[in-house]
Coordinates of C-alpha atoms in Angstrom, one line a residue:
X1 CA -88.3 21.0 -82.7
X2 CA -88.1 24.7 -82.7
X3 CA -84.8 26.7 -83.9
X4 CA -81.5 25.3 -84.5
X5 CA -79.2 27.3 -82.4
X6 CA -76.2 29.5 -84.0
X7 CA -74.3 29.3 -80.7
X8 CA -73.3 26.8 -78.4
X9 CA -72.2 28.1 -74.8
X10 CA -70.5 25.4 -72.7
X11 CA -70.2 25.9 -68.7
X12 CA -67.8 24.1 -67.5
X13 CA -65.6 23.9 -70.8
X14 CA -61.9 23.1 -69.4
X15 CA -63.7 20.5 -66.9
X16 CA -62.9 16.5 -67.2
X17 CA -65.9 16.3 -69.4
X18 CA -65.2 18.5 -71.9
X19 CA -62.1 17.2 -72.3
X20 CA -62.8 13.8 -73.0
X21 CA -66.6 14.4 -74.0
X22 CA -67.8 17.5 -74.9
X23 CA -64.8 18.9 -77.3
X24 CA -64.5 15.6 -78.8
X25 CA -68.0 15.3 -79.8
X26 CA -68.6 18.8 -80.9
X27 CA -65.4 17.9 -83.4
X28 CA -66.7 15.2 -84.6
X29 CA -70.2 16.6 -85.5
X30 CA -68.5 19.3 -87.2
X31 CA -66.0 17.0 -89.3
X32 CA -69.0 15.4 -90.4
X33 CA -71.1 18.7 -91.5
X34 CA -73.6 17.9 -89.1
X35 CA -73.3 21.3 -87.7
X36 CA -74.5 24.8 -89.5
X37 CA -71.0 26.4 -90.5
X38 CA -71.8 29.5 -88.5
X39 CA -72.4 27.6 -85.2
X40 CA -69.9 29.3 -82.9
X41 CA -69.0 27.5 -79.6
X42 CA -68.1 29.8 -76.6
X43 CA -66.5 28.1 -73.5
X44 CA -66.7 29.4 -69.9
X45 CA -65.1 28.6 -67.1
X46 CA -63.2 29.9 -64.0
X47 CA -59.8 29.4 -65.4
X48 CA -58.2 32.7 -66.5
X49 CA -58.0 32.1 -70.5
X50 CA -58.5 34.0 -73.8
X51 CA -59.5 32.6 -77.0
X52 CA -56.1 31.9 -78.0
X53 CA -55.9 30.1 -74.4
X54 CA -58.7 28.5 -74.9
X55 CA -57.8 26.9 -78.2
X56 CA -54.6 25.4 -77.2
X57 CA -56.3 23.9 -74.2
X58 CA -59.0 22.8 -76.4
X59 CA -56.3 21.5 -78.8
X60 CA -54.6 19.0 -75.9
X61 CA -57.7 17.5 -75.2
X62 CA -58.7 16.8 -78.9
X63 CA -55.1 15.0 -79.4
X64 CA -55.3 12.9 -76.4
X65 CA -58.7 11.9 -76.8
X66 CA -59.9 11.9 -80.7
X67 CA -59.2 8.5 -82.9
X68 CA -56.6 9.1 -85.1
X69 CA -58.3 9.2 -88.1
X70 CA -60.1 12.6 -86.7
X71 CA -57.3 14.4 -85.7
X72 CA -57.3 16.1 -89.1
X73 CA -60.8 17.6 -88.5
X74 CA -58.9 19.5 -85.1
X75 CA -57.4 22.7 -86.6
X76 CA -60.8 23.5 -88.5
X77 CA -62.7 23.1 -85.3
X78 CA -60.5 25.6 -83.3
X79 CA -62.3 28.5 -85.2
X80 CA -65.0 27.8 -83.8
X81 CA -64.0 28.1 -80.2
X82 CA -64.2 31.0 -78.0
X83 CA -63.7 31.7 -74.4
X84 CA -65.0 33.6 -71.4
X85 CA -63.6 33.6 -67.6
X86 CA -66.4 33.7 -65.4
X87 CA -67.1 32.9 -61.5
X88 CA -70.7 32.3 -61.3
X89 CA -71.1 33.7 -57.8
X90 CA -69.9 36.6 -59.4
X91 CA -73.1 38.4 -60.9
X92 CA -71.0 41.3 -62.2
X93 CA -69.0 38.7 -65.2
X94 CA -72.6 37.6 -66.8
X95 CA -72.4 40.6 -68.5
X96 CA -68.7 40.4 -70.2
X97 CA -70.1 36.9 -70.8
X98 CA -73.5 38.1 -72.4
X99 CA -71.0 40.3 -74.5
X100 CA -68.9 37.9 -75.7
X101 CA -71.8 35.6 -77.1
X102 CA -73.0 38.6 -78.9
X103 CA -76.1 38.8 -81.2
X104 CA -78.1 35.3 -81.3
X105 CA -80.1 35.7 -84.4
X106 CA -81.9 32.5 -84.6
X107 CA -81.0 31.0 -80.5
X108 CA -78.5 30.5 -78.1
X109 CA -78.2 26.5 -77.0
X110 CA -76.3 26.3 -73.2
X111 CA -74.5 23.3 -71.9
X112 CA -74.5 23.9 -67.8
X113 CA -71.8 21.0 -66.0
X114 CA -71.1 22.8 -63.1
X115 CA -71.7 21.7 -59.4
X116 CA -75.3 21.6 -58.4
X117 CA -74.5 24.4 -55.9
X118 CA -73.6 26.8 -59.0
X119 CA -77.0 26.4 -60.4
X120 CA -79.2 29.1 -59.1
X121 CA -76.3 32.0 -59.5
X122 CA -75.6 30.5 -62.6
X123 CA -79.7 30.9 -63.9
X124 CA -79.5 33.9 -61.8
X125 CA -77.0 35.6 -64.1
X126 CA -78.3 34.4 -67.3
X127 CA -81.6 36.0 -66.8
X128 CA -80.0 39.6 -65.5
X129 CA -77.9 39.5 -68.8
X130 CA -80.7 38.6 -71.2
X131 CA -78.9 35.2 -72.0
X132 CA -82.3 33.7 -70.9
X133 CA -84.7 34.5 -73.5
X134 CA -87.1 33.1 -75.5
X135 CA -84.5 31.7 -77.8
X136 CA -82.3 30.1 -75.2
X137 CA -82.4 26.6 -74.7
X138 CA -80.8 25.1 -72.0
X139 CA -79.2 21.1 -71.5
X140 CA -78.8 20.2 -68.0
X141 CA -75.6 17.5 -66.9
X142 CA -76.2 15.5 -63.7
X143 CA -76.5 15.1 -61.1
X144 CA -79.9 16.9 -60.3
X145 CA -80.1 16.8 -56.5
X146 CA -79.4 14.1 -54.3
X147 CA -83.1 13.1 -53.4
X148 CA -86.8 14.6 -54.5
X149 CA -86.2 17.3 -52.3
X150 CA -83.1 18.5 -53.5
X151 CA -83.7 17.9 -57.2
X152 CA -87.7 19.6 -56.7
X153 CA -85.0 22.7 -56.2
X154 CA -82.9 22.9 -58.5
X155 CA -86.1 22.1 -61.3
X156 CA -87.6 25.2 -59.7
X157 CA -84.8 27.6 -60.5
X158 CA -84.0 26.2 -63.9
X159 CA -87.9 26.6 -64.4
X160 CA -88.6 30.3 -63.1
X161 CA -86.4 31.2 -66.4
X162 CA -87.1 28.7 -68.6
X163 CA -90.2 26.6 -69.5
X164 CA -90.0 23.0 -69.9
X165 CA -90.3 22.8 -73.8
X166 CA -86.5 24.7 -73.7
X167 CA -85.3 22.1 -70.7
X168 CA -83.0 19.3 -71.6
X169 CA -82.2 17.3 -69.1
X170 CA -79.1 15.0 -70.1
X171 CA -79.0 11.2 -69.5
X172 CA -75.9 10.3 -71.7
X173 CA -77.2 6.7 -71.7
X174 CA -80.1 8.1 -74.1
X175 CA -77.5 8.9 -76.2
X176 CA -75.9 5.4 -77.0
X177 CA -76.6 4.0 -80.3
X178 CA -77.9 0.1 -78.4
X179 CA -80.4 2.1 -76.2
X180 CA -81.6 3.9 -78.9
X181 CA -81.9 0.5 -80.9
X182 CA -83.7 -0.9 -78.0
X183 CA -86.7 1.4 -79.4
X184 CA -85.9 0.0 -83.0
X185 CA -86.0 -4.0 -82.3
X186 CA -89.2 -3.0 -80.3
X187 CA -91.6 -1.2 -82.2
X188 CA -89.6 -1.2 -86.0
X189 CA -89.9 -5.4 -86.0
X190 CA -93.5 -7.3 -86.0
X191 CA -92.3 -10.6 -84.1
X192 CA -91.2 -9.0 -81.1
X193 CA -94.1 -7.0 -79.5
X194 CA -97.0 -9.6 -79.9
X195 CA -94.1 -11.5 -77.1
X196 CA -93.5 -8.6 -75.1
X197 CA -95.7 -9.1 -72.2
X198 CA -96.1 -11.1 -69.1
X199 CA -97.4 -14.1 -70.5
X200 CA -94.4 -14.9 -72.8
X201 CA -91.4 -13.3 -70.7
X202 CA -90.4 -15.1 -67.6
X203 CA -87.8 -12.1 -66.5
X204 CA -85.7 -8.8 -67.2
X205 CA -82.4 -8.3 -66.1
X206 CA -80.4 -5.0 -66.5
X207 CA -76.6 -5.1 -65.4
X208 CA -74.4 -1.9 -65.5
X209 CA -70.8 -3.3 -64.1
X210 CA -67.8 -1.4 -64.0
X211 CA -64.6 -2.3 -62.7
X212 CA -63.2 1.0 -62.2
X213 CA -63.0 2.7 -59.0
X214 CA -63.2 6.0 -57.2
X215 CA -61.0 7.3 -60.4
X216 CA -61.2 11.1 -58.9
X217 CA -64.6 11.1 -58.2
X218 CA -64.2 10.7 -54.3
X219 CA -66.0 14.1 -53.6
X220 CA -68.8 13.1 -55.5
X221 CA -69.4 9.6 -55.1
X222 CA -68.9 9.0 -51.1
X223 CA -72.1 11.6 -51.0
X224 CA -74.1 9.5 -53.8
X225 CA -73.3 6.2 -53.5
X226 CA -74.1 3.5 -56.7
X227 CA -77.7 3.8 -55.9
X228 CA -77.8 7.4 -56.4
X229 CA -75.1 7.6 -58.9
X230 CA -76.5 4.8 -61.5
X231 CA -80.1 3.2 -60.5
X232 CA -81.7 6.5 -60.0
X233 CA -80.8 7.4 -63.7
X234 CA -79.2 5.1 -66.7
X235 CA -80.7 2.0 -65.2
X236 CA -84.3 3.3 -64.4
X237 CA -84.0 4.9 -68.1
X238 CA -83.1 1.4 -69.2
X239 CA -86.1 0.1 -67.8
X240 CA -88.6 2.4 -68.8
X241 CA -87.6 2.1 -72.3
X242 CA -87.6 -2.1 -72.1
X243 CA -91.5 -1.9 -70.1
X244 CA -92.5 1.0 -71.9
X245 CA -96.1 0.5 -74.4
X246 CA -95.8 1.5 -77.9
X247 CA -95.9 5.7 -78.1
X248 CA -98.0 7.0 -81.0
X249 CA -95.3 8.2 -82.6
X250 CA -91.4 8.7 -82.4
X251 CA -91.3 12.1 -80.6
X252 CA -90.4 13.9 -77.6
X253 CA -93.8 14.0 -75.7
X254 CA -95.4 10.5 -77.0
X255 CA -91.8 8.9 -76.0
X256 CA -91.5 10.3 -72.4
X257 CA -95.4 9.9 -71.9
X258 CA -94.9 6.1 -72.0
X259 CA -91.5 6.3 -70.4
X260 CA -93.2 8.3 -67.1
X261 CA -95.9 5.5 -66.7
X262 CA -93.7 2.7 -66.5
X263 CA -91.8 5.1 -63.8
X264 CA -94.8 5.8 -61.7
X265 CA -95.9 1.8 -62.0
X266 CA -93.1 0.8 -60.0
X267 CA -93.8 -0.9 -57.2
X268 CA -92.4 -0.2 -53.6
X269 CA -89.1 -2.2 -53.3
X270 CA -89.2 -4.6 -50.1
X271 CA -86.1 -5.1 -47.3
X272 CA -85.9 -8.6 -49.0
X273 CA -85.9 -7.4 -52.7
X274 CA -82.3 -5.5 -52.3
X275 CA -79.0 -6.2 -51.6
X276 CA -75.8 -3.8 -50.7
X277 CA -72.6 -4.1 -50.9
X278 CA -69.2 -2.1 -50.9
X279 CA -65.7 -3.5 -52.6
X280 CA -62.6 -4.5 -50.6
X281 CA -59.0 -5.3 -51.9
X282 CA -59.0 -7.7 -54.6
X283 CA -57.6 -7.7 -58.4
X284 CA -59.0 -6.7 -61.6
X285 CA -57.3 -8.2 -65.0
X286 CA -54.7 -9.7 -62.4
X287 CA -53.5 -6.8 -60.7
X288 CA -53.8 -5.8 -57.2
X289 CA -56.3 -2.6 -56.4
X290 CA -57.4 -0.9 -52.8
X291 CA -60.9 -1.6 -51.3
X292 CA -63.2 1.5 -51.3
X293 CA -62.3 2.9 -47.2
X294 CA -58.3 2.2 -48.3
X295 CA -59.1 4.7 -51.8
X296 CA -61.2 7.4 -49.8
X297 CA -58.5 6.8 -47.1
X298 CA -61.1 6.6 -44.4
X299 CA -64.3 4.3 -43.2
X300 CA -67.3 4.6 -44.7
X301 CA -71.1 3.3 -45.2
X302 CA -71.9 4.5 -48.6
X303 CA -72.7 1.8 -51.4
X304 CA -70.4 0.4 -54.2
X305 CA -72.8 -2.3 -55.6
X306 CA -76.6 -2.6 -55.9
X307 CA -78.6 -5.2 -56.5
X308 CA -82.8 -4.9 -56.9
X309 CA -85.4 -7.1 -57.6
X310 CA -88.2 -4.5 -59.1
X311 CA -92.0 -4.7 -60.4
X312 CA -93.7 -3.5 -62.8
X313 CA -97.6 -3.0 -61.5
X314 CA -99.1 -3.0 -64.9
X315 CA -101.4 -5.4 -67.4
X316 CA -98.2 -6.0 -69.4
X317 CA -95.6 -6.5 -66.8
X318 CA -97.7 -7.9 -63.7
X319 CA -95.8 -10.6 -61.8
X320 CA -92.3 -10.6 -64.3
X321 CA -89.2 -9.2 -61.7
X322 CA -86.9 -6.7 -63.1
X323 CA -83.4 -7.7 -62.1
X324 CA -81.1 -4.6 -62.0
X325 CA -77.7 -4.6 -60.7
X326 CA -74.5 -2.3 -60.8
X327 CA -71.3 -1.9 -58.9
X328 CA -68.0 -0.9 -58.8
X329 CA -64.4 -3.3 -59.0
X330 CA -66.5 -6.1 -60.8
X331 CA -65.2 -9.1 -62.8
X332 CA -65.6 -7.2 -65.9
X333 CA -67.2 -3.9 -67.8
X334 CA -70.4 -4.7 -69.4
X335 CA -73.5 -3.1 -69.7
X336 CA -76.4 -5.0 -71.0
X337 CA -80.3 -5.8 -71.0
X338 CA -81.6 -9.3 -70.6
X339 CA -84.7 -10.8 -71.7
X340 CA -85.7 -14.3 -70.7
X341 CA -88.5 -15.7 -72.3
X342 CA -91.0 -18.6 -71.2
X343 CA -90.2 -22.4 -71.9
X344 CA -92.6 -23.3 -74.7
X345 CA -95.2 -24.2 -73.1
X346 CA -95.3 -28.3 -74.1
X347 CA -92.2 -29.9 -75.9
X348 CA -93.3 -32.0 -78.8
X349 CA -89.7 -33.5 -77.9
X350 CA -89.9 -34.7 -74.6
X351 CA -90.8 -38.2 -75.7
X352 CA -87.5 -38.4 -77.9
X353 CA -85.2 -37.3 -75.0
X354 CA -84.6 -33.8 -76.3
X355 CA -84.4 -30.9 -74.2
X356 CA -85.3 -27.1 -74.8
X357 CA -84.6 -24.1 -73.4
X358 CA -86.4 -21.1 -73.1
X359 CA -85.2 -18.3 -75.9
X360 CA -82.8 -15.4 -74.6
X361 CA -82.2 -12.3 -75.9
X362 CA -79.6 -10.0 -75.1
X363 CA -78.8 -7.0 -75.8
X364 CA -75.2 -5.5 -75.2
X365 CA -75.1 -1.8 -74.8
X366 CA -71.3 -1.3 -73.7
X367 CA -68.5 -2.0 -74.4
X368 CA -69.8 -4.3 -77.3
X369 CA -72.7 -3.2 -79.0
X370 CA -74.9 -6.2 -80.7
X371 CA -77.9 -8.0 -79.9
X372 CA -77.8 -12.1 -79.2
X373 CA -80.9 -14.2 -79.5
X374 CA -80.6 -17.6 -78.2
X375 CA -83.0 -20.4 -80.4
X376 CA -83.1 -24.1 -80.2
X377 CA -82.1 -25.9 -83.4
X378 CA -82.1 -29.6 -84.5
X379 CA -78.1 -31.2 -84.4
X380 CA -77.1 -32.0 -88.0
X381 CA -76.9 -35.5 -88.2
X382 CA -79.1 -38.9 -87.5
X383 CA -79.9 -40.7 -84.3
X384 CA -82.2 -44.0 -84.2
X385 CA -85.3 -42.8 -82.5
X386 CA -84.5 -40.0 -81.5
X387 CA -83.7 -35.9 -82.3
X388 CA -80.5 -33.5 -80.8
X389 CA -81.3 -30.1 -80.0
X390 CA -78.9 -27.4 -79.5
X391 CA -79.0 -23.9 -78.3
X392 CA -77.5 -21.7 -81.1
X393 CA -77.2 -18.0 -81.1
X394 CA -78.4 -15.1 -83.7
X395 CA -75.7 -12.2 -83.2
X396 CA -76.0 -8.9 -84.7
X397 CA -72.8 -7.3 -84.0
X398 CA -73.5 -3.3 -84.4
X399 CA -69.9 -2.7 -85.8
X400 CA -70.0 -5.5 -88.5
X401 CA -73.2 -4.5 -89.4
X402 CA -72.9 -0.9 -89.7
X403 CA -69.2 -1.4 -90.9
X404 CA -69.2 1.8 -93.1
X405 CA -70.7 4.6 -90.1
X406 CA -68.1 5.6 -87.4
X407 CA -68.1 4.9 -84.1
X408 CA -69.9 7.9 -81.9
X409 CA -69.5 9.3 -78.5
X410 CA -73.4 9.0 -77.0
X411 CA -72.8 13.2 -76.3
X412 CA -72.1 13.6 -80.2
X413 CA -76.1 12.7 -80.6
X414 CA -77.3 14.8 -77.5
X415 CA -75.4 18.1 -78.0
X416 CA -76.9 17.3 -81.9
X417 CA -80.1 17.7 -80.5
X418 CA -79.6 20.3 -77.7
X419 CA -78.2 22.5 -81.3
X420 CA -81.4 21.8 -82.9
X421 CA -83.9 21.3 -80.2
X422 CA -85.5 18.2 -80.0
X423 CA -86.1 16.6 -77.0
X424 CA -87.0 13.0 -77.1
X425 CA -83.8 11.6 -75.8
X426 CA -83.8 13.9 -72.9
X427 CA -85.2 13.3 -69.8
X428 CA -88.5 15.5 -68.6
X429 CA -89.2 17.2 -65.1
X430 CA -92.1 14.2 -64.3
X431 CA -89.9 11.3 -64.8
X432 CA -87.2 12.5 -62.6
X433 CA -89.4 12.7 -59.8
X434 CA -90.6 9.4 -60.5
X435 CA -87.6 8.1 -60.5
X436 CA -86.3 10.0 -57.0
X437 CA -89.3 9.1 -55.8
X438 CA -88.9 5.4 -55.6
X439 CA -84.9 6.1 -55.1
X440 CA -85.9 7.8 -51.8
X441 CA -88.1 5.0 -50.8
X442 CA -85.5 2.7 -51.6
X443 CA -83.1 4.4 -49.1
X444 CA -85.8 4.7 -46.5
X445 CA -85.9 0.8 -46.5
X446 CA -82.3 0.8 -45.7
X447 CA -82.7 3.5 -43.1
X448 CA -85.7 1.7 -41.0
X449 CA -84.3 -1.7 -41.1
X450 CA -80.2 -0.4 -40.2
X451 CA -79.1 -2.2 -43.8
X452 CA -75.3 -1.3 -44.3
X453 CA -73.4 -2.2 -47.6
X454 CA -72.2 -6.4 -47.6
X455 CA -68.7 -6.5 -48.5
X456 CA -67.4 -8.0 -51.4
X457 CA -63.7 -8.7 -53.3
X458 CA -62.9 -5.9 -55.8
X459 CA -62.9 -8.3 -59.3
X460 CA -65.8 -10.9 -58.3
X461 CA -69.5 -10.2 -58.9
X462 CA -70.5 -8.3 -55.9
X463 CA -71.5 -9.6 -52.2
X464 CA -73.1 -13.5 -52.6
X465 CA -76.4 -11.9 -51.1
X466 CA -76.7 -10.8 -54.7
X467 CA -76.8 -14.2 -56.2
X468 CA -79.3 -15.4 -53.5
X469 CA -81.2 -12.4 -54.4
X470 CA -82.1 -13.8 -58.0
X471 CA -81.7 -17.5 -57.0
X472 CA -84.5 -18.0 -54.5
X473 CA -86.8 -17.0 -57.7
X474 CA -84.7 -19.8 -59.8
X475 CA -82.9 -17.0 -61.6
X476 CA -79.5 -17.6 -62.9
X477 CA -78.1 -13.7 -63.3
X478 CA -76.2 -13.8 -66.8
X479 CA -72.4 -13.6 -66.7

């Protein structure tokens, strides 16, 4: 793991993030002595603030967007914060910045959410000033590029300063405390992986639905699209972890080994095997919201909603279909992973005129966290010649189980690790090219064959090419 760093230095500390993310997280780990008591936090930014600035900003954010029970925790925190102004096309400020971090005895940690286009000043700068040595560390917010091409870039400057082992690469997904229980139910639990495999699990769907909108993200999201935005990371990370085999052991490489081979065993995704779509007016929780051209207030062809049907070429996952789908102005929020298993392969019950169905296990991720495995049971009760079955559910709500731990922000576990170096929920430079690379082919598909986004009403479940999508295969996708 390295050194655990004595100072945090956050680019882009008075942005949206920070506010809601970063500053609430970094409070929390400190309420909760998870941080040395000499870490010292210095925020830059272009905004024209001192420390004293700083703090009251910092202070706003913390009262909007702690829990009540933390605000207590706020005041303490604030001496930890520090601020420098800085324009990262401006070589010249490094050095007031490189000043006001001081002496790093045991390593500098660096938190870079800026705009992609800030990224080679901004590792420009930190090498002239000597913020770049060998006990810097530096985390990495999306997005990184906009294809291969792009995000090959941006990897090469970070890496002509800094080698791979200090590169961490943030997928905030990683961070959630489901998806990191996906790897727990896996490979902590002996009745589940002798089942994981082709010949026992019929198919996988992942669904990442949100029924928010643009929500100030226009000049971001008209150039991404939901493909872009969501497949090419949290739902590819998603999968990888679900296909993934067994690593030798819980750490960063033996993780992201595993993760990269499922990446790079993806099979090409046919015209047939995706589906577009973009939201029109409609209502969400009953009221009234704008389609996507009326919220960016002009036409456009970029994507609200994807749907995929995906393949796994390998001995463990030949022939199942991965069913991922995300979009904007859905029914409802929910991200979650499904896993439907085979029918047993001969009912002992058919000649009684019972039924079965095949087990089901589900796995909530947001906004409830718990796991739901569907079994079939016997009715209570007697019938002359004959036996009930029932489908009944195991649920492991993550709340009610863990009643006594609090509630954390998935950042609150990364910026954790960023402090103290270890790498194995971050994302490494060979899986994101695997991933772009099947995102670009993806988007070539569309290109060749002229496919445009389907529209469908803001508060349904996407364009109804989505449900033929999965239906043709007999697939029912879980709502």
């Amino acid at each position: 793991m390295g050194f655990t760093a004595d100072c945090l230095l956050l680019f882009g500390a008075t942005g949206d993030l920070a506010q809601r993310m970063l500053l609430p997280s970094l409070c929390a780990l400190d309420a909760d002595g998870l941080v040395d008591e000499h870490l010292r936090i210095v925020g830059t930014a272009r905004q024209d603030l001192d420390d004293a600035g700083y703090r009251a900003f910092a202070r706003k954010a913390l009262e909007t967007y702690l829990p009540d029970y933390r605000k207590p925790a706020i005041e303490p925190f604030l001496e930890r914060l520090h601020y420098q102004p800085l324009d990262a096309n401006n070589a010249m400020g490094f050095a007031d910045l490189a000043a006001k971090v001081g002496t790093v005895e045991r390593g500098l940690a660096i938190f870079l959410s800026t705009a992609p286009s800030l990224f080679e000043p901004t590792i420009a700068g930190l090498v002239a000033s000597g913020l770049a040595g060998e006990q810097t560390r530096i985390g990495l917010e999306k997005p990184l590029g906009t294809d291969l091409a792009t995000s090959r870039h941006i990897n090469d400057a970070v890496s002509s300063a800094f080698p791979e082992d200090r590169i961490f690469r943030i997928d905030h997904y990683l961070g959630k405390e489901t998806v990191q229980n996906l790897l727990a139910l896996r490979f902590a639990n002996v009745m589940f992986e002798p089942l994981w495999n082709a010949a026992h699990i019929d198919h996988v769907q992942i669904t990442v639905a949100e029924t928010v909108g643009l929500e100030g993200r226009v000049g971001f999201y008209d150039g991404a699209g939901a493909l872009r935005d969501m497949v090419q990371n949290h739902m590819l990370q998603l999968l990888a972890l679900v296909a993934m085999e067994p690593p030798a052991s819980f750490d960063a490489t033996a993780v992201r080994d595993e993760k990269v081979k499922v990446l790079r065993s993806l099979r090409k995704v046919e015209r047939d095997e995706t589906v577009t779509g973009q939201y029109r007016a409609g209502a969400i929780g009953g009221a009234a919201v704008p389609g996507y051209d009326q919220e960016l207030g002009r036409d456009s062809d970029t994507e609200t909603f994807v749907a995929i049907k995906a393949h796994v070429d390998n001995w463990r996952w030949k022939g199942v279909p991965f069913y991922l789908r995300t979009g904007k102005r859905l029914y409802e929020r929910v991200t979650e992973i499904v896993v439907q298993f085979r029918p047993v392969p001969h009912s002992i019950f058919a000649g009684r005129g019972a039924r079965t169905q095949p087990n089901q296990l589900v796995i909530g991720i947001q906004p409830a966290e718990n796991i739901t495995l569907s079994l079939m049971a016997k009715e209570p009760g007697l019938d002359r010649g004959g036996i009930r079955l029932r489908e009944v559910s195991l649920d492991i709500s993550m709340p009610d189980a863990f009643a006594g731990p609090k509630k954390r922000i998935a950042y609150e576990r990364l910026l954790l690790d960023l402090i103290e170096g270890d790498q194995t929920l971050f994302v490494r430079r060979d899986e994101v090219e695997a991933q772009w690379e099947w995102i670009d082919a993806i988007r070539q598909t569309w290109d060749d064959h002229a496919i445009t986004p389907k529209t469908y009403t803001a508060g349904s479940w996407g364009p109804s090419a989505a449900i033929a999508l999965a239906e043709r295969d007999g697939v029912t996708w879980h709502e």
